[in-house]
Coordinates of C-alpha atoms in Angstrom, one line a residue:
Q1 CA 187.9 81.4 -73.4
V2 CA 191.5 80.5 -74.3
Q3 CA 194.3 83.0 -73.5
L4 CA 197.9 82.3 -75.0
K5 CA 200.6 84.5 -73.8
E6 CA 204.3 84.4 -75.3
F7 CA 207.5 84.6 -73.6
G8 CA 211.4 85.0 -75.0
G9 CA 212.4 86.3 -78.2
G10 CA 214.8 89.4 -78.3
S11 CA 217.9 90.4 -80.0
V12 CA 220.0 87.3 -81.2
Q13 CA 223.0 87.5 -83.2
A14 CA 223.1 85.3 -86.4
G15 CA 224.0 81.5 -85.8
G16 CA 222.5 81.8 -82.2
S17 CA 219.6 80.1 -80.6
T18 CA 216.7 81.2 -78.5
R19 CA 213.4 79.4 -77.2
L20 CA 210.1 80.9 -77.2
S21 CA 207.5 79.7 -74.8
C22 CA 203.6 80.2 -74.7
A23 CA 201.5 79.8 -71.7
H24 CA 197.9 78.6 -72.7
S25 CA 195.0 79.0 -70.1
G26 CA 191.0 78.8 -70.2
A27 CA 190.9 75.6 -71.5
P28 CA 192.3 72.1 -71.5
F29 CA 195.5 72.3 -73.2
S30 CA 195.5 68.9 -74.9
D31 CA 192.2 69.8 -76.6
Y32 CA 194.2 71.9 -78.9
C33 CA 196.8 71.4 -81.7
M34 CA 199.2 74.3 -81.5
S35 CA 201.1 76.1 -84.0
W36 CA 203.8 79.0 -84.5
F37 CA 203.4 81.5 -86.9
R38 CA 205.5 84.7 -87.9
Q39 CA 205.2 87.7 -89.4
A40 CA 207.8 89.9 -90.8
P41 CA 207.4 93.8 -91.4
G42 CA 205.6 93.9 -95.1
K43 CA 205.2 90.6 -95.3
M44 CA 202.1 88.1 -94.8
R45 CA 202.1 85.9 -91.6
E46 CA 203.4 82.5 -92.2
G47 CA 203.3 79.2 -90.5
V48 CA 206.4 78.1 -89.0
A49 CA 205.7 74.9 -87.0
F50 CA 202.9 72.6 -85.7
I51 CA 202.0 70.0 -83.2
G52 CA 199.4 67.5 -82.5
R53 CA 197.5 67.0 -79.3
F54 CA 200.0 64.6 -78.1
G55 CA 203.0 65.1 -80.4
G56 CA 203.3 64.9 -84.1
E57 CA 205.2 67.7 -85.7
T58 CA 205.0 69.5 -89.1
Y59 CA 207.6 72.3 -90.2
A60 CA 207.9 74.9 -92.8
D61 CA 210.7 74.5 -95.0
S62 CA 212.1 77.6 -93.7
A63 CA 211.9 75.8 -90.2
K64 CA 213.1 72.4 -91.0
D65 CA 216.5 71.1 -89.3
R66 CA 216.7 74.5 -87.4
F67 CA 213.5 74.6 -85.2
T68 CA 211.8 72.4 -82.7
I69 CA 208.1 72.5 -81.7
S70 CA 207.3 71.0 -78.5
R71 CA 204.5 71.1 -75.9
D72 CA 204.4 70.2 -72.1
N73 CA 200.5 69.3 -71.6
A74 CA 201.1 69.0 -67.7
E75 CA 202.6 72.6 -67.8
N76 CA 200.1 73.7 -70.3
T77 CA 203.0 75.4 -72.3
L78 CA 204.2 75.2 -76.1
Y79 CA 207.9 75.8 -77.1
L80 CA 209.8 76.8 -79.9
Q81 CA 213.5 75.9 -80.1
M82 CA 215.1 78.0 -82.6
N83 CA 218.9 77.3 -83.3
N84 CA 221.4 78.5 -86.3
L85 CA 219.0 82.0 -86.4
K86 CA 219.3 83.8 -89.7
P87 CA 218.7 87.7 -89.9
E88 CA 215.6 86.6 -92.2
D89 CA 214.0 84.7 -89.1
S90 CA 213.5 88.2 -88.0
A91 CA 209.7 88.7 -87.2
T92 CA 207.1 88.8 -84.6
Y93 CA 206.2 85.3 -83.5
Y94 CA 202.6 84.1 -82.5
C95 CA 201.5 81.0 -80.8
A96 CA 198.2 79.9 -82.1
A97 CA 195.7 77.1 -80.9
G98 CA 193.1 75.2 -82.8
R99 CA 190.4 72.5 -82.1
V100 CA 191.2 71.2 -85.7
C101 CA 194.3 69.6 -86.0
L102 CA 195.7 71.1 -89.4
F103 CA 198.4 73.2 -90.2
G104 CA 197.2 76.7 -91.3
E105 CA 195.5 80.0 -90.4
D106 CA 192.4 79.0 -91.5
Y107 CA 192.3 76.3 -88.8
V108 CA 193.7 78.7 -85.7
N109 CA 190.8 79.4 -82.8
Y110 CA 193.0 81.6 -80.7
W111 CA 196.1 83.7 -81.1
G112 CA 198.5 84.9 -79.0
Q113 CA 199.6 88.8 -79.0
G114 CA 203.0 87.9 -80.4
T115 CA 206.8 88.1 -79.4
Q116 CA 209.6 89.9 -81.4
V117 CA 212.4 87.9 -82.3
T118 CA 215.1 90.1 -84.4
V119 CA 218.2 88.3 -85.6
S120 CA 221.4 90.6 -86.3
S121 CA 224.3 89.7 -88.8

């Protein structure tokens, strides 16, 4: 059983940066494509970024040029570097793993518990 646990987040000023991490355990990390999703209060969960088993990234329009997804297969860890943060980036961020390498909730097999990011203006 895959387990995902997010680290990082917290409160950040607008224009600032933060990095989220996600520790993966329970199965070979490189067997899974990985994604970050987020959900703000009262809104639907949305995909933020996706990375293939050995790289190859896809970003939501809202994340392009500001966020960078990466992974360290030796450390079983997924990252999301977020720069130039805006108040509208405030949300709970979820790490997700999928065996099918397509970007979207339908292709997620495992979810983390989420970590809160709050961006103040």
